[in-house]
PDB file of C-alpha atoms and ligand atoms in Angstrom:
ATOM      1  CA  UNK A   1      -9.489   9.223   7.265  1.00  0.00           C
ATOM      2  CA  UNK A   2     -10.993  10.241   4.015  1.00  0.00           C
ATOM      3  CA  UNK A   3      -8.490  10.393   1.173  1.00  0.00           C
ATOM      4  CA  UNK A   4      -8.956  11.950  -2.305  1.00  0.00           C
ATOM      5  CA  UNK A   5      -6.783  10.563  -5.139  1.00  0.00           C
ATOM      6  CA  UNK A   6      -5.950  12.894  -7.728  1.00  0.00           C
ATOM      7  CA  UNK A   7      -5.135  11.265 -11.066  1.00  0.00           C
ATOM      8  CA  UNK A   8      -4.526  12.291 -14.799  1.00  0.00           C
ATOM      9  CA  UNK A   9      -4.219   9.065 -16.684  1.00  0.00           C
ATOM     10  CA  UNK A  10      -3.713   5.350 -16.521  1.00  0.00           C
ATOM     11  CA  UNK A  11      -4.286   4.960 -12.813  1.00  0.00           C
ATOM     12  CA  UNK A  12      -2.249   1.812 -11.915  1.00  0.00           C
ATOM     13  CA  UNK A  13      -1.328   3.459  -8.605  1.00  0.00           C
ATOM     14  CA  UNK A  14      -4.922   4.204  -7.984  1.00  0.00           C
ATOM     15  CA  UNK A  15      -5.568   0.617  -8.750  1.00  0.00           C
ATOM     16  CA  UNK A  16      -3.051  -0.464  -6.167  1.00  0.00           C
ATOM     17  CA  UNK A  17      -4.812   1.708  -3.579  1.00  0.00           C
ATOM     18  CA  UNK A  18      -8.240   0.318  -4.531  1.00  0.00           C
ATOM     19  CA  UNK A  19      -6.807  -3.215  -4.322  1.00  0.00           C
ATOM     20  CA  UNK A  20      -5.235  -2.576  -0.896  1.00  0.00           C
ATOM     21  CA  UNK A  21      -8.653  -1.206   0.245  1.00  0.00           C
ATOM     22  CA  UNK A  22     -10.566  -4.221  -0.965  1.00  0.00           C
ATOM     23  CA  UNK A  23      -7.997  -6.487   0.946  1.00  0.00           C
ATOM     24  CA  UNK A  24      -8.590  -4.463   4.125  1.00  0.00           C
ATOM     25  CA  UNK A  25      -5.054  -3.166   4.082  1.00  0.00           C
ATOM     26  CA  UNK A  26      -5.763   0.491   3.699  1.00  0.00           C
ATOM     27  CA  UNK A  27      -7.724   1.293   6.976  1.00  0.00           C
ATOM     28  CA  UNK A  28      -7.978   3.837   8.688  1.00  0.00           C
ATOM     29  CA  UNK A  29      -7.690   5.288   5.099  1.00  0.00           C
ATOM     30  CA  UNK A  30     -10.738   5.428   3.077  1.00  0.00           C
ATOM     31  CA  UNK A  31     -10.613   6.343  -0.733  1.00  0.00           C
ATOM     32  CA  UNK A  32     -13.505   8.771  -0.718  1.00  0.00           C
ATOM     33  CA  UNK A  33     -12.939  10.369  -4.091  1.00  0.00           C
ATOM     34  CA  UNK A  34     -11.092  10.202  -7.272  1.00  0.00           C
ATOM     35  CA  UNK A  35     -10.599  13.363  -9.173  1.00  0.00           C
ATOM     36  CA  UNK A  36      -9.153  13.698 -12.747  1.00  0.00           C
ATOM     37  CA  UNK A  37      -8.124  16.751 -14.556  1.00  0.00           C
ATOM     38  CA  UNK A  38      -8.473  14.860 -17.692  1.00  0.00           C
ATOM     39  CA  UNK A  39     -11.800  13.368 -18.783  1.00  0.00           C
ATOM     40  CA  UNK A  40     -12.030   9.891 -20.209  1.00  0.00           C
ATOM     41  CA  UNK A  41      -8.880   8.457 -18.666  1.00  0.00           C
ATOM     42  CA  UNK A  42      -8.646   4.849 -17.537  1.00  0.00           C
ATOM     43  CA  UNK A  43      -8.316   5.828 -13.896  1.00  0.00           C
ATOM     44  CA  UNK A  44     -11.871   7.063 -13.857  1.00  0.00           C
ATOM     45  CA  UNK A  45     -12.974   3.565 -15.116  1.00  0.00           C
ATOM     46  CA  UNK A  46     -10.988   2.064 -12.305  1.00  0.00           C
ATOM     47  CA  UNK A  47     -12.901   4.253  -9.727  1.00  0.00           C
ATOM     48  CA  UNK A  48     -16.106   3.366 -11.213  1.00  0.00           C
ATOM     49  CA  UNK A  49     -15.377  -0.379 -11.110  1.00  0.00           C
ATOM     50  CA  UNK A  50     -14.513  -0.070  -7.524  1.00  0.00           C
ATOM     51  CA  UNK A  51     -17.710   1.782  -6.733  1.00  0.00           C
ATOM     52  CA  UNK A  52     -15.606   5.014  -5.519  1.00  0.00           C
ATOM     53  CA  UNK A  53     -17.028   8.336  -6.447  1.00  0.00           C
ATOM     54  CA  UNK A  54     -15.044  10.118  -9.172  1.00  0.00           C
ATOM     55  CA  UNK A  55     -15.109  13.631 -10.627  1.00  0.00           C
ATOM     56  CA  UNK A  56     -13.544  15.483 -13.573  1.00  0.00           C
ATOM     57  CA  UNK A  57     -12.053  18.966 -12.695  1.00  0.00           C
ATOM     58  CA  UNK A  58     -10.544  20.285 -15.911  1.00  0.00           C
ATOM     59  CA  UNK A  59      -7.641  22.599 -15.635  1.00  0.00           C
ATOM     60  CA  UNK A  60      -7.933  23.835 -19.192  1.00  0.00           C
ATOM     61  CA  UNK A  61      -8.968  27.770 -19.388  1.00  0.00           C
ATOM     62  CA  UNK A  62      -8.668  28.298 -15.689  1.00  0.00           C
ATOM     63  CA  UNK A  63      -6.096  30.087 -13.684  1.00  0.00           C
ATOM     64  CA  UNK A  64      -4.133  27.748 -11.321  1.00  0.00           C
ATOM     65  CA  UNK A  65      -5.872  29.356  -8.365  1.00  0.00           C
ATOM     66  CA  UNK A  66      -9.437  28.829  -9.875  1.00  0.00           C
ATOM     67  CA  UNK A  67      -8.426  25.306 -10.806  1.00  0.00           C
ATOM     68  CA  UNK A  68      -7.231  24.541  -7.204  1.00  0.00           C
ATOM     69  CA  UNK A  69     -10.511  26.188  -5.618  1.00  0.00           C
ATOM     70  CA  UNK A  70     -12.413  23.740  -7.893  1.00  0.00           C
ATOM     71  CA  UNK A  71     -10.291  20.698  -6.626  1.00  0.00           C
ATOM     72  CA  UNK A  72     -10.718  21.833  -3.115  1.00  0.00           C
ATOM     73  CA  UNK A  73     -14.578  22.067  -3.670  1.00  0.00           C
ATOM     74  CA  UNK A  74     -14.649  18.654  -5.330  1.00  0.00           C
ATOM     75  CA  UNK A  75     -12.698  16.991  -2.315  1.00  0.00           C
ATOM     76  CA  UNK A  76     -14.726  18.809   0.256  1.00  0.00           C
ATOM     77  CA  UNK A  77     -17.969  17.565  -1.551  1.00  0.00           C
ATOM     78  CA  UNK A  78     -16.644  13.983  -0.989  1.00  0.00           C
ATOM     79  CA  UNK A  79     -15.618  14.623   2.677  1.00  0.00           C
ATOM     80  CA  UNK A  80     -11.941  15.225   1.986  1.00  0.00           C
ATOM     81  CA  UNK A  81     -11.618  18.142   4.150  1.00  0.00           C
ATOM     82  CA  UNK A  82      -8.330  20.075   5.177  1.00  0.00           C
ATOM     83  CA  UNK A  83      -7.290  19.411   8.863  1.00  0.00           C
ATOM     84  CA  UNK A  84      -8.332  22.919   9.848  1.00  0.00           C
ATOM     85  CA  UNK A  85     -11.833  22.534   8.447  1.00  0.00           C
ATOM     86  CA  UNK A  86     -12.512  19.098  10.049  1.00  0.00           C
ATOM     87  CA  UNK A  87     -14.617  18.594  13.128  1.00  0.00           C
ATOM     88  CA  UNK A  88     -12.024  17.660  16.047  1.00  0.00           C
ATOM     89  CA  UNK A  89     -11.694  14.042  16.859  1.00  0.00           C
ATOM     90  CA  UNK A  90     -12.376  13.252  20.353  1.00  0.00           C
ATOM     91  CA  UNK A  91      -9.152  12.943  22.686  1.00  0.00           C
ATOM     92  CA  UNK A  92      -8.304   9.496  23.803  1.00  0.00           C
ATOM     93  CA  UNK A  93      -9.036   8.864  27.572  1.00  0.00           C
ATOM     94  CA  UNK A  94      -6.072   9.131  29.658  1.00  0.00           C
ATOM     95  CA  UNK A  95      -3.752   6.240  29.351  1.00  0.00           C
ATOM     96  CA  UNK A  96      -5.630   4.804  26.345  1.00  0.00           C
ATOM     97  CA  UNK A  97      -3.841   4.277  23.057  1.00  0.00           C
ATOM     98  CA  UNK A  98      -4.330   6.900  20.434  1.00  0.00           C
ATOM     99  CA  UNK A  99      -6.719   4.935  18.477  1.00  0.00           C
ATOM    100  CA  UNK A 100      -8.352   7.627  16.343  1.00  0.00           C
ATOM    101  CA  UNK A 101      -6.854   8.839  13.077  1.00  0.00           C
ATOM    102  CA  UNK A 102      -5.723  12.436  12.918  1.00  0.00           C
ATOM    103  CA  UNK A 103      -8.771  14.891  11.997  1.00  0.00           C
ATOM    104  CA  UNK A 104      -9.199  15.960   8.396  1.00  0.00           C
ATOM    105  CA  UNK A 105      -8.545  14.253   5.095  1.00  0.00           C
ATOM    106  CA  UNK A 106      -5.437  13.537   2.919  1.00  0.00           C
ATOM    107  CA  UNK A 107      -4.811  13.679  -0.592  1.00  0.00           C
ATOM    108  CA  UNK A 108      -2.805  11.371  -2.856  1.00  0.00           C
ATOM    109  CA  UNK A 109      -1.182  12.449  -6.070  1.00  0.00           C
ATOM    110  CA  UNK A 110      -1.204   9.129  -8.235  1.00  0.00           C
ATOM    111  CA  UNK A 111       0.166  10.159 -11.622  1.00  0.00           C
ATOM    112  CA  UNK A 112      -1.500  13.651 -11.339  1.00  0.00           C
ATOM    113  CA  UNK A 113       0.180  15.749 -13.965  1.00  0.00           C
ATOM    114  CA  UNK A 114      -0.218  19.279 -12.430  1.00  0.00           C
ATOM    115  CA  UNK A 115       2.038  21.146 -10.142  1.00  0.00           C
ATOM    116  CA  UNK A 116       0.055  22.458  -7.246  1.00  0.00           C
ATOM    117  CA  UNK A 117       0.658  25.868  -5.784  1.00  0.00           C
ATOM    118  CA  UNK A 118       0.849  26.998  -2.156  1.00  0.00           C
ATOM    119  CA  UNK A 119      -2.894  28.037  -2.493  1.00  0.00           C
ATOM    120  CA  UNK A 120      -3.864  24.248  -2.550  1.00  0.00           C
ATOM    121  CA  UNK A 121      -0.816  22.647  -0.721  1.00  0.00           C
ATOM    122  CA  UNK A 122      -0.906  25.024   2.169  1.00  0.00           C
ATOM    123  CA  UNK A 123      -4.413  23.806   2.943  1.00  0.00           C
ATOM    124  CA  UNK A 124      -3.220  20.160   3.598  1.00  0.00           C
ATOM    125  CA  UNK A 125       0.071  20.586   5.454  1.00  0.00           C
ATOM    126  CA  UNK A 126       1.790  17.216   5.526  1.00  0.00           C
ATOM    127  CA  UNK A 127      -1.444  15.528   4.217  1.00  0.00           C
ATOM    128  CA  UNK A 128      -0.522  15.400   0.426  1.00  0.00           C
ATOM    129  CA  UNK A 129       1.708  12.379  -0.719  1.00  0.00           C
ATOM    130  CA  UNK A 130       3.082  11.903  -4.269  1.00  0.00           C
ATOM    131  CA  UNK A 131       4.883   8.843  -5.693  1.00  0.00           C
ATOM    132  CA  UNK A 132       7.644   9.608  -8.168  1.00  0.00           C
ATOM    133  CA  UNK A 133       9.409   6.961 -10.168  1.00  0.00           C
ATOM    134  CA  UNK A 134      13.112   7.758  -9.109  1.00  0.00           C
ATOM    135  CA  UNK A 135      15.190   8.040  -6.183  1.00  0.00           C
ATOM    136  CA  UNK A 136      14.599  11.759  -5.504  1.00  0.00           C
ATOM    137  CA  UNK A 137      16.367  14.178  -5.593  1.00  0.00           C
ATOM    138  CA  UNK A 138      17.683  12.563  -8.752  1.00  0.00           C
ATOM    139  CA  UNK A 139      15.328  12.850 -11.889  1.00  0.00           C
ATOM    140  CA  UNK A 140      12.376  15.080 -10.691  1.00  0.00           C
ATOM    141  CA  UNK A 141       9.872  16.082 -13.253  1.00  0.00           C
ATOM    142  CA  UNK A 142       8.493  14.152 -16.235  1.00  0.00           C
ATOM    143  CA  UNK A 143       9.998  11.016 -17.673  1.00  0.00           C
ATOM    144  CA  UNK A 144      12.035  10.143 -14.749  1.00  0.00           C
ATOM    145  CA  UNK A 145      12.741   6.443 -15.974  1.00  0.00           C
ATOM    146  CA  UNK A 146      13.957   7.947 -19.323  1.00  0.00           C
ATOM    147  CA  UNK A 147      16.169  10.433 -17.501  1.00  0.00           C
ATOM    148  CA  UNK A 148      17.685   7.527 -15.388  1.00  0.00           C
ATOM    149  CA  UNK A 149      18.376   5.409 -18.417  1.00  0.00           C
ATOM    150  CA  UNK A 150      19.783   8.534 -20.270  1.00  0.00           C
ATOM    151  CA  UNK A 151      22.302   9.224 -17.397  1.00  0.00           C
ATOM    152  CA  UNK A 152      23.427   5.776 -17.175  1.00  0.00           C
ATOM    153  CA  UNK A 153      22.814   5.321 -13.412  1.00  0.00           C
ATOM    154  CA  UNK A 154      22.735   1.668 -12.163  1.00  0.00           C
ATOM    155  CA  UNK A 155      20.001   1.951  -9.564  1.00  0.00           C
ATOM    156  CA  UNK A 156      16.871   4.204  -9.577  1.00  0.00           C
ATOM    157  CA  UNK A 157      13.653   3.572  -7.950  1.00  0.00           C
ATOM    158  CA  UNK A 158      10.533   5.002  -6.398  1.00  0.00           C
ATOM    159  CA  UNK A 159       9.993   7.651  -3.861  1.00  0.00           C
ATOM    160  CA  UNK A 160       6.937   8.612  -1.912  1.00  0.00           C
ATOM    161  CA  UNK A 161       7.130  12.053  -0.383  1.00  0.00           C
ATOM    162  CA  UNK A 162       5.024  14.729   1.110  1.00  0.00           C
ATOM    163  CA  UNK A 163       3.986  17.432  -1.328  1.00  0.00           C
ATOM    164  CA  UNK A 164       4.868  21.043  -0.900  1.00  0.00           C
ATOM    165  CA  UNK A 165       5.008  23.651  -3.549  1.00  0.00           C
ATOM    166  CA  UNK A 166       8.260  22.601  -5.107  1.00  0.00           C
ATOM    167  CA  UNK A 167       8.514  20.193  -7.937  1.00  0.00           C
ATOM    168  CA  UNK A 168       8.996  16.729  -6.520  1.00  0.00           C
ATOM    169  CA  UNK A 169      10.889  18.415  -3.639  1.00  0.00           C
ATOM    170  CA  UNK A 170       8.869  17.766  -0.396  1.00  0.00           C
ATOM    171  CA  UNK A 171      10.049  15.675   2.567  1.00  0.00           C
ATOM    172  CA  UNK A 172      10.743  12.050   1.656  1.00  0.00           C
ATOM    173  CA  UNK A 173       8.630   9.474   3.368  1.00  0.00           C
ATOM    174  CA  UNK A 174       9.923   6.096   1.840  1.00  0.00           C
ATOM    175  CA  UNK A 175      12.117   5.026  -1.117  1.00  0.00           C
ATOM    176  CA  UNK A 176      12.807   1.636  -2.707  1.00  0.00           C
ATOM    177  CA  UNK A 177      15.839   1.112  -4.983  1.00  0.00           C
ATOM    178  CA  UNK A 178      15.302  -0.622  -8.413  1.00  0.00           C
ATOM    179  CA  UNK A 179      18.356  -1.803 -10.486  1.00  0.00           C
ATOM    180  CA  UNK A 180      18.699  -1.054 -14.037  1.00  0.00           C
ATOM    181  CA  UNK A 181      19.339  -4.331 -15.917  1.00  0.00           C
ATOM    182  CA  UNK A 182      21.316  -4.674 -19.216  1.00  0.00           C
ATOM    183  CA  UNK A 183      19.003  -4.267 -22.064  1.00  0.00           C
ATOM    184  CA  UNK A 184      16.423  -2.294 -20.091  1.00  0.00           C
ATOM    185  CA  UNK A 185      14.326   0.104 -22.223  1.00  0.00           C
ATOM    186  CA  UNK A 186      11.994   2.840 -20.714  1.00  0.00           C
ATOM    187  CA  UNK A 187       9.062   0.437 -20.818  1.00  0.00           C
ATOM    188  CA  UNK A 188      10.846  -2.602 -18.819  1.00  0.00           C
ATOM    189  CA  UNK A 189      12.303  -0.076 -16.397  1.00  0.00           C
ATOM    190  CA  UNK A 190       9.060   1.658 -15.899  1.00  0.00           C
ATOM    191  CA  UNK A 191       7.325  -1.564 -15.262  1.00  0.00           C
ATOM    192  CA  UNK A 192       9.937  -2.667 -12.700  1.00  0.00           C
ATOM    193  CA  UNK A 193       9.654   0.607 -10.843  1.00  0.00           C
ATOM    194  CA  UNK A 194       5.764   0.526 -10.883  1.00  0.00           C
ATOM    195  CA  UNK A 195       5.812  -2.968  -9.258  1.00  0.00           C
ATOM    196  CA  UNK A 196       7.528  -1.290  -6.464  1.00  0.00           C
ATOM    197  CA  UNK A 197       5.571   1.810  -6.038  1.00  0.00           C
ATOM    198  CA  UNK A 198       2.380  -0.347  -6.301  1.00  0.00           C
ATOM    199  CA  UNK A 199       3.539  -1.959  -2.987  1.00  0.00           C
ATOM    200  CA  UNK A 200       4.859   1.101  -1.404  1.00  0.00           C
ATOM    201  CA  UNK A 201       2.294   3.829  -2.010  1.00  0.00           C
ATOM    202  CA  UNK A 202      -0.563   1.950  -0.276  1.00  0.00           C
ATOM    203  CA  UNK A 203       1.545   1.157   2.618  1.00  0.00           C
ATOM    204  CA  UNK A 204       2.466   4.812   3.189  1.00  0.00           C
ATOM    205  CA  UNK A 205      -1.071   5.971   2.857  1.00  0.00           C
ATOM    206  CA  UNK A 206      -2.226   3.521   5.493  1.00  0.00           C
ATOM    207  CA  UNK A 207       0.647   4.863   7.795  1.00  0.00           C
ATOM    208  CA  UNK A 208      -0.350   8.450   7.042  1.00  0.00           C
ATOM    209  CA  UNK A 209      -3.911   7.742   7.924  1.00  0.00           C
ATOM    210  CA  UNK A 210      -3.014   5.868  11.004  1.00  0.00           C
ATOM    211  CA  UNK A 211      -1.189   9.067  12.260  1.00  0.00           C
ATOM    212  CA  UNK A 212       2.117   7.103  12.149  1.00  0.00           C
ATOM    213  CA  UNK A 213       4.210   9.578  10.114  1.00  0.00           C
ATOM    214  CA  UNK A 214       5.885  12.443  11.646  1.00  0.00           C
ATOM    215  CA  UNK A 215       7.971  15.073  10.127  1.00  0.00           C
ATOM    216  CA  UNK A 216      10.501  17.567  11.462  1.00  0.00           C
ATOM    217  CA  UNK A 217      12.065  19.868   8.851  1.00  0.00           C
ATOM    218  CA  UNK A 218      12.877  17.344   6.053  1.00  0.00           C
ATOM    219  CA  UNK A 219      13.028  14.299   8.277  1.00  0.00           C
ATOM    220  CA  UNK A 220      10.110  11.975   8.262  1.00  0.00           C
ATOM    221  CA  UNK A 221       9.956   9.167  10.806  1.00  0.00           C
ATOM    222  CA  UNK A 222       7.647   6.387  10.868  1.00  0.00           C
ATOM    223  CA  UNK A 223       6.210   4.963  14.227  1.00  0.00           C
ATOM    224  CA  UNK A 224       6.658   1.401  14.575  1.00  0.00           C
ATOM    225  CA  UNK A 225       3.637  -0.749  14.797  1.00  0.00           C
ATOM    226  CA  UNK A 226       2.837  -2.024  18.327  1.00  0.00           C
TER     227      UNK A 226
HETATM  228  C1  GRF B 301       3.575   6.708 -12.003  1.00  0.00           C
HETATM  229  O1  GRF B 301       4.854   6.117 -12.315  1.00  0.00           O
HETATM  230  C2  GRF B 301       3.949   7.692 -10.873  1.00  0.00           C
HETATM  231  O2  GRF B 301       5.356   7.663 -10.147  1.00  0.00           O
HETATM  232  C3  GRF B 301       4.147   9.078 -11.627  1.00  0.00           C
HETATM  233  O3  GRF B 301       3.333   8.914 -12.764  1.00  0.00           O
HETATM  234  C4  GRF B 301       2.972   7.418 -12.863  1.00  0.00           C
HETATM  235  C5  GRF B 301       1.571   7.392 -13.003  1.00  0.00           C
HETATM  236  O4  GRF B 301       1.225   6.096 -13.297  1.00  0.00           O
HETATM  237  N1  GRF B 301       4.003  10.235 -10.739  1.00  0.00           N
HETATM  238  P1  GRF B 301      -0.355   5.577 -13.066  1.00  0.00           P
HETATM  239  O5  GRF B 301      -1.196   6.645 -13.699  1.00  0.00           O
HETATM  240  O6  GRF B 301      -0.535   5.373 -11.604  1.00  0.00           O
HETATM  241  O7  GRF B 301      -0.416   4.157 -13.882  1.00  0.00           O
END
């Protein structure tokens, strides 16, 4: 399954995906494109070093819809097609295991700092995932580690979820708790959270591409590996 990764900055989560791919742990997901809404960010260098096609689609000066149309075009140009536009995969023979990944591509938001509207999101239903550095629904939006510290919680963590048109509000796929230690500051807490998300995000992307995530309402279930 072709996967487009949308980024805006440092790209450590992108790096975790690229490293998982290099180790052979991401298949059947294939990172087909990295698209940044900001030029010159380190995430683009990470893509280049890994030999993955990268593009910049700037949002400045564009309506949200026009920006999203350009994102969709850039993804399609790299073979990341919405499920409805993708050629159908052949049905497995009777009695054979469902070996083929689902038709169409997927999109990973890896530190992508734009809210996507239904214009984009509705093209990839249950095919867009985001990683967020808190245990949602606590602390949505920006600066989640700082929000957690300011609130005085003892545990925070990471959430990987499907993206809908709400801010960090789509169905939750997986979460890992991270304790807040005495003396933590935003930097130390963020680093501890990121260690977990770098493990969790590639695993979720692999499961999504393998067709092993299903969602009913808000409830996501993961098929067990055979
Ligand atoms: C991550 O902590 C992610 O949870 C949040 O933005 C940050 C991006 O970091 N959505 P990076 O660009 O992947 O290093």
